[in-house]
Short mmCIF file of C-alpha atoms in Angstrom, two decimals:
data_model
loop_
_atom_site.label_atom_id
_atom_site.label_comp_id
_atom_site.label_asym_id
_atom_site.label_seq_id
_atom_site.Cartn_x
_atom_site.Cartn_y
_atom_site.Cartn_z
CA MET A 85 20.49 -18.17 42.67
CA SER A 86 20.80 -14.63 43.11
CA ILE A 87 22.09 -12.25 40.48
CA GLN A 88 25.09 -11.30 42.33
CA GLU A 89 26.15 -15.14 42.45
CA TRP A 90 25.34 -15.49 38.74
CA ILE A 91 27.59 -12.65 37.78
CA GLN A 92 30.26 -14.53 39.77
CA ARG A 93 30.01 -17.28 37.83
CA VAL A 94 30.00 -15.97 34.08
CA ASP A 95 33.10 -16.39 32.31
CA PHE A 96 33.83 -12.97 30.69
CA TYR A 97 36.32 -13.65 28.80
CA ARG A 98 34.79 -16.55 27.15
CA LEU A 99 31.85 -14.16 26.91
CA GLY A 100 33.82 -11.09 25.33
CA SER A 101 35.39 -13.69 23.18
CA GLY A 102 32.03 -14.55 21.59
CA ALA A 103 30.83 -10.91 21.70
CA ALA A 104 34.12 -10.23 19.48
CA LEU A 105 33.15 -12.61 16.96
CA LEU A 106 29.73 -11.69 16.23
CA ALA A 107 31.01 -8.22 16.29
CA LEU A 108 33.31 -8.73 13.47
CA LEU A 109 30.61 -10.66 11.48
CA ALA A 110 28.35 -7.63 11.64
CA PHE A 111 31.04 -5.08 10.46
CA TYR A 112 31.70 -7.74 7.71
CA SER A 113 28.51 -7.76 6.30
CA PRO A 114 28.29 -4.23 5.06
CA VAL A 115 31.89 -4.29 3.95
CA MET A 116 30.79 -7.73 1.69
CA LEU A 117 28.34 -5.74 0.14
CA MET A 118 31.05 -2.60 -0.58
CA VAL A 119 33.30 -5.59 -2.03
CA LEU A 120 30.51 -6.71 -4.56
CA SER A 121 28.99 -3.21 -5.63
CA PRO A 122 31.99 -2.63 -8.18
CA THR A 123 31.14 -6.02 -9.94
CA TYR A 124 27.56 -6.28 -9.56
CA GLY A 125 26.25 -3.29 -8.46
CA ALA A 126 25.30 -2.17 -5.08
CA LEU A 127 21.66 -2.88 -5.69
CA PRO A 128 21.98 -6.49 -7.40
CA ALA A 129 24.51 -7.19 -4.07
CA HIS A 130 21.45 -6.60 -1.68
CA ILE A 131 18.98 -8.59 -3.07
CA PHE A 132 19.58 -11.94 -1.18
CA HIS A 133 22.87 -10.94 1.00
CA VAL A 134 20.22 -10.76 4.06
CA TYR A 135 18.53 -14.15 3.32
CA GLY A 136 21.94 -16.02 2.93
CA LEU A 137 23.38 -14.43 5.73
CA GLY A 138 20.52 -15.02 7.67
CA ALA A 139 20.25 -18.98 6.69
CA PHE A 140 23.52 -19.39 7.51
CA ALA A 141 23.69 -17.72 10.71
CA ALA A 142 20.16 -19.53 11.49
CA ALA A 143 22.30 -23.04 10.56
CA GLY A 144 25.38 -21.79 12.60
CA TRP A 145 23.53 -21.52 15.87
CA PHE A 146 21.12 -24.55 15.32
CA SER A 147 24.22 -26.60 14.22
CA LYS A 148 26.76 -25.27 17.21
CA ASP A 149 26.45 -28.27 18.97
CA GLN A 150 27.12 -30.60 16.60
CA VAL A 151 30.05 -28.16 15.20
CA GLN A 152 31.33 -28.62 18.77
CA MET A 153 31.05 -31.89 19.12
CA ARG A 154 32.53 -33.00 15.49
CA LEU A 155 34.97 -30.24 15.15
CA GLY A 156 36.04 -29.09 18.70
CA ARG A 157 38.75 -26.33 18.84
CA VAL A 158 39.44 -26.88 15.27
CA ALA A 159 36.53 -25.49 14.00
CA ALA A 160 37.25 -21.89 15.88
CA TYR A 161 41.15 -22.11 14.86
CA MET A 162 39.37 -22.35 11.15
CA LEU A 163 37.74 -18.96 11.27
CA PRO A 164 40.84 -16.54 10.93
CA VAL A 165 42.13 -18.79 8.10
CA LEU A 166 39.09 -18.65 6.31
CA ALA A 167 38.83 -15.25 6.50
CA PHE A 168 42.31 -14.54 5.03
CA TRP A 169 40.99 -16.91 2.30
CA THR A 170 37.60 -15.05 1.23
CA PRO A 171 39.05 -12.22 -0.79
CA THR A 172 41.54 -14.35 -2.85
CA LEU A 173 38.66 -17.22 -3.38
CA GLN A 174 35.81 -14.15 -4.37
CA TYR A 175 38.78 -12.76 -6.64
CA PHE A 176 38.76 -15.40 -8.64
CA VAL A 177 34.82 -16.25 -8.59
CA MET A 178 34.51 -12.49 -9.50
CA GLN A 179 36.36 -12.81 -12.83
CA GLN A 180 33.54 -15.12 -14.08
CA SER A 181 30.89 -12.60 -13.11
CA SER A 182 29.61 -12.73 -16.55
CA LYS A 183 29.35 -15.80 -17.28
CA LEU A 184 27.48 -16.26 -13.44
CA GLY A 185 25.40 -13.30 -14.29
CA ASN A 186 23.20 -11.19 -11.96
CA PRO A 187 21.75 -11.76 -9.23
CA LEU A 188 22.63 -15.21 -9.11
CA GLY A 189 26.46 -13.71 -9.38
CA PRO A 190 26.71 -12.31 -5.60
CA VAL A 191 25.30 -15.21 -4.13
CA ILE A 192 27.91 -17.44 -5.72
CA THR A 193 30.70 -15.02 -5.09
CA GLU A 194 29.44 -14.65 -1.17
CA LEU A 195 29.37 -18.65 -1.01
CA PHE A 196 32.77 -18.85 -1.34
CA GLY A 197 34.20 -17.15 2.07
CA TYR A 198 31.66 -15.52 3.67
CA TYR A 199 28.65 -17.25 3.80
CA PRO A 200 30.81 -20.50 5.33
CA LEU A 201 32.35 -17.81 7.32
CA ALA A 202 29.08 -16.38 8.81
CA PHE A 203 27.90 -20.31 9.78
CA LEU A 204 31.25 -21.17 11.37
CA THR A 205 31.27 -17.63 13.40
CA VAL A 206 28.12 -17.63 14.75
CA ALA A 207 28.38 -21.29 15.69
CA ILE A 208 31.68 -20.87 17.47
CA ALA A 209 30.55 -17.48 18.99
CA GLY A 210 27.32 -19.07 19.95
CA LYS A 211 28.61 -21.49 21.74
CA GLN A 212 30.69 -19.70 23.88
CA ILE A 213 28.27 -17.21 24.81
CA GLN A 214 26.02 -20.25 26.22
CA TYR A 215 28.81 -21.89 27.93
CA SER A 216 30.12 -18.29 29.66
CA LEU A 217 26.63 -17.64 31.01
CA HIS A 218 26.20 -20.53 32.87
CA LEU A 219 22.18 -20.89 32.52
CA ASP A 220 21.81 -24.88 33.11
CA ASP A 221 20.22 -23.90 36.48
CA MET A 222 17.79 -21.35 34.81
CA GLY A 223 15.98 -24.17 32.58
CA ASP A 224 16.13 -25.01 28.84
CA VAL A 225 14.32 -22.03 27.71
CA ALA A 226 16.77 -19.81 29.74
CA ARG A 227 19.62 -21.36 28.48
CA GLU A 228 18.68 -21.51 25.10
CA HIS A 229 16.85 -18.12 24.36
CA VAL A 230 18.85 -15.59 26.56
CA PRO A 231 21.99 -16.26 24.48
CA LEU A 232 20.20 -16.47 21.34
CA LEU A 233 18.73 -12.87 21.64
CA GLY A 234 22.15 -11.53 23.27
CA SER A 235 23.58 -12.89 20.41
CA TYR A 236 21.05 -11.07 17.93
CA PHE A 237 21.68 -7.75 20.01
CA ILE A 238 24.85 -7.75 19.32
CA TYR A 239 25.22 -8.65 16.00
CA SER A 240 22.47 -5.68 15.15
CA ALA A 241 24.43 -3.16 17.41
CA GLY A 242 27.87 -4.55 15.47
CA GLU A 243 26.05 -3.67 12.11
CA HIS A 244 24.81 -0.34 12.80
CA PHE A 245 28.06 0.92 14.56
CA ALA A 246 29.78 -0.67 10.99
CA LYS A 247 27.34 1.38 8.87
CA ALA A 248 27.96 4.67 10.87
CA VAL A 249 31.88 4.30 10.99
CA LEU A 250 32.17 3.28 7.08
CA SER A 251 29.85 6.34 5.97
CA HIS A 252 32.53 8.43 7.79
CA PHE A 253 35.66 6.83 7.08
CA ILE A 254 35.68 5.00 3.77
CA GLY A 255 38.61 5.73 1.96
CA PHE A 256 40.31 7.53 4.41
CA THR A 257 43.21 5.17 4.32
CA ILE A 258 44.25 1.85 2.53
CA PHE A 259 43.04 -0.19 5.34
CA PHE A 260 39.62 1.60 5.03
CA SER A 261 39.07 0.97 1.29
CA ARG A 262 36.91 -2.37 0.56
CA ALA A 263 39.77 -4.42 -0.04
CA GLY A 264 41.46 -3.12 2.83
CA LEU A 265 38.86 -3.64 5.34
CA GLN A 266 38.58 -7.55 4.31
CA PHE A 267 42.32 -7.70 5.37
CA VAL A 268 41.93 -5.86 8.56
CA ILE A 269 38.85 -8.31 9.34
CA ALA A 270 41.05 -11.30 9.45
CA VAL A 271 43.91 -10.10 11.12
CA LEU A 272 41.16 -9.06 14.01
CA TYR A 273 39.68 -12.19 13.77
CA ALA A 274 43.22 -13.65 13.92
CA ALA A 275 43.90 -11.62 17.22
CA VAL A 276 40.52 -13.13 18.97
CA VAL A 277 41.18 -16.75 17.82
CA PRO A 278 45.30 -17.07 17.60
CA SER A 279 46.39 -20.61 16.68
CA LYS A 280 49.13 -22.46 14.60
CA MET A 281 46.70 -22.81 11.40
CA LEU A 282 46.96 -19.35 10.65
CA LEU A 283 50.34 -20.72 8.42
CA LEU A 284 47.48 -22.30 5.97
CA ALA A 285 46.58 -18.09 5.80
CA ILE A 286 50.21 -17.67 4.28
CA PRO A 287 49.61 -18.79 0.30
CA SER A 288 46.26 -16.31 0.58
CA VAL A 289 48.03 -13.23 1.86
CA LEU A 290 51.19 -13.64 -0.80
CA PHE A 291 48.35 -13.58 -3.36
CA SER A 292 46.65 -10.76 -2.23
CA ILE A 293 49.95 -8.85 -1.61
CA THR A 294 51.40 -9.74 -5.38
CA SER A 295 48.24 -10.20 -7.60
CA ASP A 296 45.18 -8.97 -6.47
CA VAL A 297 44.47 -5.69 -7.79
CA HIS A 298 42.40 -4.80 -5.56
CA PHE A 299 44.96 -4.36 -2.91
CA GLY A 300 47.66 -3.09 -5.10
CA GLY A 301 48.00 0.00 -6.68
CA ILE A 302 46.82 1.65 -10.25
CA SER A 303 49.68 -0.07 -12.24
CA GLY A 304 48.34 -3.92 -11.26
CA VAL A 305 45.10 -2.52 -12.50
CA ASN A 306 46.29 -1.17 -15.56
CA SER A 307 48.01 -4.27 -16.10
CA ALA A 308 44.98 -6.47 -16.00
CA ILE A 309 43.17 -3.84 -18.39
CA GLN A 310 45.47 -2.88 -20.93
CA GLY A 311 44.38 -5.66 -23.08
CA GLU A 312 40.79 -4.31 -23.27
CA GLY A 313 42.01 -0.75 -24.45
CA TYR A 314 41.72 0.55 -20.84
CA SER A 315 43.75 2.97 -18.54
CA LEU A 316 42.55 3.62 -14.55
CA LEU A 317 43.55 7.11 -14.41
CA ALA A 318 42.51 7.45 -10.49
CA ARG A 319 40.18 5.93 -8.00
CA GLN A 320 39.40 6.54 -4.80
CA GLU A 321 36.43 4.90 -2.07
CA SER A 322 33.89 7.12 -1.32
CA TYR A 323 30.54 6.89 0.97
CA THR A 324 28.50 6.92 -2.60
CA GLY A 325 30.56 4.36 -3.83
CA TYR A 326 33.83 3.23 -5.77
CA ILE A 327 34.65 6.32 -7.77
CA SER A 328 37.27 5.93 -10.77
CA VAL A 329 38.31 7.78 -13.66
CA LEU A 330 39.09 5.31 -17.03
CA GLU A 331 40.24 6.35 -19.97
CA ASN A 332 39.04 4.49 -23.52
CA HIS A 333 42.62 4.67 -25.82
CA HIS A 334 40.85 2.91 -28.82
CA ASP A 335 37.49 4.96 -29.26
CA GLY A 336 39.01 8.02 -27.52
CA PHE A 337 36.97 8.89 -24.15
CA ARG A 338 36.99 9.43 -20.65
CA VAL A 339 34.56 8.47 -18.19
CA MET A 340 34.08 8.47 -14.45
CA ARG A 341 32.73 5.77 -12.60
CA CYS A 342 30.88 5.05 -9.73
CA ASP A 343 30.64 1.00 -8.47
CA HIS A 344 28.91 -0.66 -11.33
CA SER A 345 27.71 2.55 -13.31
CA LEU A 346 29.06 5.72 -15.21
CA LEU A 347 28.41 9.18 -14.13
CA GLY A 348 29.37 10.51 -17.42
CA GLY A 349 32.24 10.85 -19.89
CA GLN A 350 33.58 12.83 -22.29
CA TRP A 351 35.13 12.26 -25.87
CA THR A 352 38.85 12.59 -25.93
CA LYS A 353 40.28 12.01 -29.32
CA MET A 354 39.38 15.04 -31.26
CA THR A 355 40.26 16.13 -35.25
CA PRO A 356 42.61 18.64 -36.08
CA GLY A 357 41.49 21.99 -35.94
CA TYR A 358 38.33 20.83 -33.86
CA ASN A 359 38.38 22.61 -30.55
CA PRO A 360 34.74 22.93 -28.80
CA GLU A 361 34.40 25.21 -26.12
CA VAL A 362 33.14 22.86 -23.77
CA GLU A 363 34.45 19.32 -23.95
CA ASP A 364 31.63 16.85 -26.24
CA PRO A 365 29.77 14.51 -23.61
CA ILE A 366 29.75 10.89 -24.84
CA TYR A 367 25.33 10.86 -23.76
CA ALA A 368 23.17 12.71 -25.95
CA VAL A 369 21.46 13.07 -22.75
CA PHE A 370 23.93 15.60 -21.50
CA THR A 371 23.79 18.13 -24.03
CA MET A 372 19.66 17.61 -24.15
CA LEU A 373 19.71 18.95 -20.79
CA GLU A 374 21.34 22.42 -21.83
CA SER A 375 18.03 22.97 -24.03
CA VAL A 376 16.77 24.49 -21.05
CA ARG A 377 18.06 27.55 -22.62
CA LEU A 378 15.87 26.82 -25.50
CA VAL A 379 12.38 26.76 -23.56
CA GLU A 380 10.73 30.17 -24.97
CA THR A 381 8.65 31.88 -22.43
CA ILE A 382 5.11 32.15 -21.80
CA HIS A 383 5.16 35.28 -24.38
CA GLY A 384 7.34 33.39 -26.74
CA SER A 385 10.48 35.18 -26.71
CA HIS A 386 13.96 34.19 -26.36
CA ARG A 387 15.67 33.99 -22.94
CA VAL A 388 18.50 35.77 -22.59
CA ASP A 389 21.13 34.38 -20.39
CA ALA A 390 22.99 37.42 -18.98
CA ASP A 391 21.88 38.12 -15.32
CA SER A 392 20.37 34.31 -15.23
CA LYS A 393 20.50 31.89 -12.49
CA ALA A 394 20.75 28.21 -13.00
CA LEU A 395 20.72 25.57 -10.35
CA VAL A 396 22.24 21.97 -11.16
CA ILE A 397 21.07 18.98 -8.77
CA GLY A 398 24.24 16.51 -9.20
CA LEU A 399 27.77 17.06 -11.14
CA GLY A 400 28.60 14.22 -12.78
CA VAL A 401 31.37 15.07 -14.62
CA GLY A 402 30.24 18.37 -14.91
CA THR A 403 29.42 18.56 -19.08
CA THR A 404 26.06 20.28 -18.10
CA PRO A 405 26.74 22.98 -15.65
CA ALA A 406 30.27 23.81 -17.37
CA ALA A 407 27.93 24.60 -20.69
CA LEU A 408 25.69 26.57 -18.44
CA MET A 409 29.00 28.44 -16.95
CA LYS A 410 30.29 29.22 -20.41
CA HIS A 411 27.08 30.98 -21.59
CA GLY A 412 27.15 33.04 -18.92
CA ILE A 413 24.32 31.82 -16.71
CA ASP A 414 25.40 32.15 -12.87
CA THR A 415 25.49 28.18 -11.93
CA THR A 416 24.91 26.86 -8.28
CA VAL A 417 25.97 23.19 -8.51
CA VAL A 418 24.58 20.66 -5.57
CA GLU A 419 26.62 17.64 -5.45
CA LEU A 420 26.88 14.96 -2.42
CA ASP A 421 30.21 13.02 -2.84
CA PRO A 422 33.27 15.58 -2.50
CA VAL A 423 35.40 12.74 -4.62
CA VAL A 424 32.82 13.41 -7.65
CA VAL A 425 33.59 17.27 -7.13
CA LYS A 426 37.45 16.46 -7.01
CA PHE A 427 37.66 14.15 -10.23
CA ALA A 428 35.27 16.29 -12.31
CA GLU A 429 37.87 19.52 -11.98
CA GLN A 430 41.07 17.15 -11.91
CA TYR A 431 40.20 15.01 -15.23
CA PHE A 432 36.93 16.54 -16.98
CA ASN A 433 37.77 20.31 -17.43
CA PHE A 434 34.93 21.29 -14.77
CA PRO A 435 35.59 24.79 -14.22
CA SER A 436 37.60 24.94 -10.36
CA ASN A 437 36.52 28.70 -10.25
CA HIS A 438 32.93 27.60 -9.83
CA ALA A 439 33.06 25.68 -7.01
CA ALA A 440 30.15 23.08 -6.05
CA THR A 441 28.49 23.02 -3.01
CA VAL A 442 28.75 19.83 -1.73
CA ASP A 443 25.40 18.90 0.36
CA ASP A 444 22.77 16.75 0.15
CA ALA A 445 20.19 18.11 -2.32
CA THR A 446 17.30 17.41 0.25
CA LYS A 447 19.15 19.59 2.72
CA PHE A 448 20.16 22.06 0.55
CA VAL A 449 16.65 22.74 -0.70
CA LYS A 450 15.22 22.93 2.68
CA LYS A 451 17.60 25.38 3.83
CA ALA A 452 16.97 27.32 0.50
CA MET A 453 13.36 27.50 1.19
CA LYS A 454 13.66 29.11 4.66
CA ASN A 455 14.41 32.31 2.03
CA PRO A 456 12.80 31.12 -1.27
CA ALA A 457 13.09 34.95 -2.16
CA ALA A 458 17.16 34.56 -2.51
CA HIS A 459 16.92 31.44 -4.14
CA GLN A 460 15.25 32.00 -7.39
CA TYR A 461 16.48 30.26 -10.26
CA ASP A 462 15.49 30.79 -14.12
CA TYR A 463 16.80 27.26 -14.86
CA ILE A 464 16.45 24.00 -12.56
CA VAL A 465 18.68 20.83 -13.68
CA HIS A 466 17.71 17.68 -11.74
CA ASP A 467 20.06 15.12 -12.86
CA VAL A 468 21.21 12.99 -10.51
CA PHE A 469 22.94 9.39 -10.65
CA THR A 470 20.47 6.30 -10.65
CA GLY A 471 22.87 3.45 -11.49
CA GLY A 472 19.45 1.83 -12.33
CA ALA A 473 18.24 2.53 -8.89
CA GLU A 474 16.78 5.93 -8.30
CA PRO A 475 17.19 7.88 -5.21
CA ALA A 476 13.99 8.15 -4.49
CA GLU A 477 13.66 10.73 -1.90
CA LEU A 478 14.92 13.35 -5.00
CA PHE A 479 11.76 12.26 -6.84
CA THR A 480 9.10 12.65 -4.28
CA ILE A 481 6.09 15.55 -4.58
CA ASP A 482 7.42 17.01 -1.60
CA PHE A 483 11.07 17.33 -2.73
CA LEU A 484 9.48 18.47 -6.37
CA HIS A 485 6.77 20.91 -4.93
CA ASP A 486 10.17 22.54 -3.37
CA LEU A 487 11.87 23.07 -6.25
CA LYS A 488 9.01 24.24 -7.97
CA THR A 489 9.07 26.87 -5.33
CA LEU A 490 12.43 27.78 -6.17
CA LEU A 491 11.74 28.18 -9.83
CA LYS A 492 10.80 31.79 -10.93
CA ASP A 493 7.45 32.35 -12.58
CA ASP A 494 8.94 31.86 -15.93
CA GLY A 495 11.74 29.39 -15.29
CA VAL A 496 12.17 25.65 -16.95
CA ILE A 497 13.45 22.72 -15.28
CA ALA A 498 14.63 19.63 -16.82
CA ILE A 499 14.58 16.32 -14.97
CA ASN A 500 16.95 13.24 -15.84
CA TYR A 501 15.71 10.11 -14.90
CA ALA A 502 17.02 6.69 -15.96
CA GLY A 503 15.06 3.10 -16.22
CA ASP A 504 12.89 0.85 -17.87
CA LEU A 505 9.78 3.06 -19.45
CA GLU A 506 7.75 -0.07 -18.63
CA LEU A 507 8.05 -0.50 -14.83
CA TYR A 508 6.39 0.67 -12.61
CA PRO A 509 8.94 3.05 -11.09
CA THR A 510 9.15 4.58 -14.14
CA GLY A 511 5.69 5.22 -14.25
CA LEU A 512 5.37 6.83 -10.22
CA VAL A 513 8.28 9.24 -11.00
CA VAL A 514 6.90 10.88 -14.33
CA ARG A 515 3.43 10.96 -12.89
CA THR A 516 4.83 13.04 -9.78
CA ILE A 517 6.83 14.88 -12.20
CA LEU A 518 3.70 15.73 -14.08
CA ALA A 519 1.28 16.22 -11.17
CA THR A 520 3.89 18.80 -9.57
CA PHE A 521 4.42 21.00 -12.94
CA PRO A 522 1.33 21.71 -15.25
CA THR A 523 3.14 22.11 -18.32
CA CYS A 524 6.00 19.25 -19.28
CA ARG A 525 7.07 17.65 -22.33
CA VAL A 526 9.10 13.75 -22.01
CA PHE A 527 11.71 12.95 -24.63
CA ARG A 528 14.10 9.83 -24.54
CA GLU A 529 17.36 9.98 -25.51
CA SER A 530 17.62 8.17 -28.39
CA GLU A 531 15.18 6.25 -30.88
CA ALA A 532 14.22 2.99 -29.41
CA LYS A 533 15.41 0.16 -31.97
CA PRO A 534 12.86 -2.59 -32.48
CA ASP A 535 15.80 -5.29 -32.26
CA ASP A 536 17.35 -3.92 -29.14
CA GLU A 537 16.67 -6.40 -26.15
CA ASN A 538 17.41 -2.68 -23.93
CA ALA A 539 14.99 -0.73 -25.64
CA ASN A 540 12.74 0.10 -23.19
CA PHE A 541 15.62 1.30 -20.63
CA THR A 542 16.53 4.65 -21.59
CA ASN A 543 17.30 7.89 -20.21
CA MET A 544 14.95 10.65 -20.33
CA VAL A 545 14.68 14.24 -20.15
CA ILE A 546 11.21 15.68 -18.84
CA PHE A 547 11.19 19.50 -19.75
CA CYS A 548 8.50 21.64 -17.33
CA THR A 549 7.68 24.85 -16.54
CA LYS A 550 5.35 25.87 -13.25
CA ARG A 551 2.96 27.87 -15.02
CA SER A 552 -0.24 26.66 -17.37
CA THR A 553 -0.06 27.80 -20.53
CA GLY A 554 -2.71 25.98 -21.98
CA THR A 555 -0.15 25.05 -24.98
CA PRO A 556 2.68 22.73 -24.85
CA LEU A 557 6.19 24.30 -24.28
CA GLN A 558 8.15 25.38 -27.48
CA PHE A 559 11.61 24.84 -28.16
CA ARG A 560 13.31 27.92 -30.22
CA ALA A 561 15.64 27.18 -33.08
CA PRO A 562 19.21 26.61 -31.74
CA GLU A 563 21.71 29.13 -33.14
CA ARG A 564 25.27 29.28 -33.74
CA ALA A 565 26.15 30.22 -30.13
CA ASP A 566 24.01 27.58 -28.88
CA PHE A 567 26.49 25.28 -29.64
CA LEU A 568 29.74 26.09 -28.22
CA GLY A 569 31.51 25.18 -31.36
CA SER A 570 30.17 21.59 -30.52
CA ASN A 571 29.61 18.58 -33.11
CA SER A 572 28.08 16.97 -30.31
CA ARG A 573 25.81 20.00 -29.70
CA LYS A 574 24.61 20.48 -33.13
CA ASN A 575 23.58 16.76 -33.24
CA TYR A 576 21.72 16.38 -29.59
CA LEU A 577 21.05 19.58 -28.31
CA LEU A 578 17.54 19.86 -29.86
CA PRO A 579 15.37 17.14 -28.33
CA LYS A 580 13.84 14.71 -30.82
CA TYR A 581 12.13 11.51 -29.69
CA GLU A 582 9.28 12.58 -27.77
CA LEU A 583 7.08 10.12 -25.50
CA ASP A 584 3.15 10.59 -24.88
CA PRO A 585 2.75 11.21 -21.21
CA ALA A 586 -0.13 8.98 -21.26
CA MET A 587 1.66 5.88 -21.88
CA PHE A 588 2.49 6.54 -17.93
CA ASP A 589 -1.04 6.36 -16.74
CA PRO A 590 -1.56 2.90 -15.90
CA ILE A 591 -0.85 1.89 -12.47
CA PRO A 592 -0.40 -1.36 -11.47
CA LYS A 593 -2.64 -3.30 -8.85
CA GLY A 594 -1.54 -2.18 -5.18
CA GLY A 595 0.62 0.90 -6.75
CA ARG A 596 0.48 4.00 -6.19
CA ARG A 597 -0.29 7.27 -8.62
CA LEU A 598 2.18 9.69 -6.80
CA LEU A 599 5.50 9.27 -4.99
CA VAL A 600 5.27 10.79 -1.74
CA ASP A 601 7.93 11.25 1.19
CA LYS A 602 6.60 8.82 3.89
CA GLU A 603 6.00 6.19 0.97
CA VAL A 604 9.40 6.23 -0.33
CA LYS A 605 10.72 2.36 1.01
CA ARG A 606 7.54 1.22 -0.54
CA LEU A 607 9.45 1.99 -4.13
CA TYR A 608 12.52 0.06 -3.29
CA LYS A 609 11.22 -3.51 -3.48
CA TYR A 610 10.42 -2.39 -7.35
CA GLN A 611 14.04 -1.11 -8.43
CA ASP A 612 15.54 -4.88 -8.39
CA ARG A 613 14.82 -5.42 -12.38
CA GLY A 614 15.61 -2.01 -13.09
CA ALA A 615 19.07 -2.39 -11.60
CA LEU A 616 19.56 -5.87 -13.28
CA GLU A 617 18.45 -4.41 -16.82
CA HIS A 618 21.11 -1.31 -16.13
CA TRP A 619 23.96 -4.00 -15.31
CA SER A 620 23.26 -5.86 -18.35
CA ILE A 621 23.59 -2.43 -20.70
CA MET A 622 26.86 -1.21 -18.43
CA ARG A 623 28.40 -5.16 -19.55
CA GLN A 624 27.83 -3.59 -23.25
CA VAL A 625 29.21 -0.38 -22.54
CA ILE A 626 32.74 -1.21 -20.82
CA PRO A 627 34.10 -4.53 -20.58
CA ALA A 628 33.66 -7.23 -17.95
CA ALA A 629 37.19 -7.13 -17.33
CA VAL A 630 37.56 -3.40 -16.77
CA TRP A 631 34.39 -3.88 -14.16
CA GLU A 632 35.62 -7.16 -12.61
CA ASN A 633 39.44 -5.15 -12.15
CA TRP A 634 37.74 -2.27 -11.13
#
């Protein structure tokens, strides 16, 4: 049979239908991870997602004949019904996330709707593609493997397309929110496989519209979390995660959230007559970062704020850069996410007249390196959001070396890193910092408590200079003006709890001494434990109901 004759036999309608189903499943994969991230965290959601999806997809492919024989067209008609029910089922499962734990919680959540949907989609789509190609005359090998390879190609291309689209358009409309996209995908399933069985999806649709706080407005969320003493002030989808601003009415603080982590926060409940010039942060680490100003010069003299320049990588709620600006320092802030900048200005009093540069830090630094003489800084504050999993490309020796070039000869860099002191990634990052800058001191945010099971997970600040002085860098004694009228700064401005850098010297078998650009991906497999520890800590900081109801 010639190729022309074979093409004439191809059932393009059935082929298109099968391909469309695979494309929808491919698009659903990154959306599913986005749905899980606010409740379980982005990295824990990834741990078993691919394995579970692969297992159910493979089972669907090899069971497609049995599915066709036992269920017939009913199997296809069930697809849109299951797609509509998936968000409702998962809503109730995620309300039990604390009991399920992590990383078991994401797996169980996907078992309710998504994995069965993957099984049926591949079974139905695989059979449609196989039938449509009419390869019976070409032998069993071609009959089975050509549709399999074609299906894999369609799915892979669809997933890459989905990631590209989501990175540019997430949050653009309600339909491009993570909850909205689940509904859109279900509608598209119904368009590909219309049937009267869709009547069975009506209860789920009604629940989503009336009771699922992820679909509704802010008022619905507030009714769900008011019993915990919290209220939601603002929220917006973004390509770095689900960004929201939460107010705690019992203890009196406000925080900015990204997925299952906090970017920072400020105290809102003040005693009468107490009016600091810059808001008090709820975490001491943000105050500690300001002590870059207190590091003495190599001559032992005080630094002068006037005519000084600072580069802050990572905005958060803007506490540290706002304080530097208040001291009269010309401060440049580089922040990846424009939503973070907007919320910092609107809800955390970050000065709007000092607009942050919205850019990827690696790109910003590369552009600055083209003319380093014009980008010289007295202070560099490296404070990127980690969420239990560091953005490794910002801790490589290559990136840190570029920052060193932008630092003045007598400048100071402060690097904030959150992680478990005993885990390989923490040691790798600290060793890389110490190899880049010859004079450093390492401090943890708070004192380790023997009875704290999470005592090893902490925020650290590493202060460094680019010159080798032969003696440790020294901090001058804070003066009244350094505190900006803030009690928090009186208590936490000067770092207290120093760590011995030698504790990070041991390298596990198969590990590396330094982190370099070309080996960044090697670090990813070690990040799971840190992310899971971070998830547990966040559940102690903010009640489970607040995380679960977004």
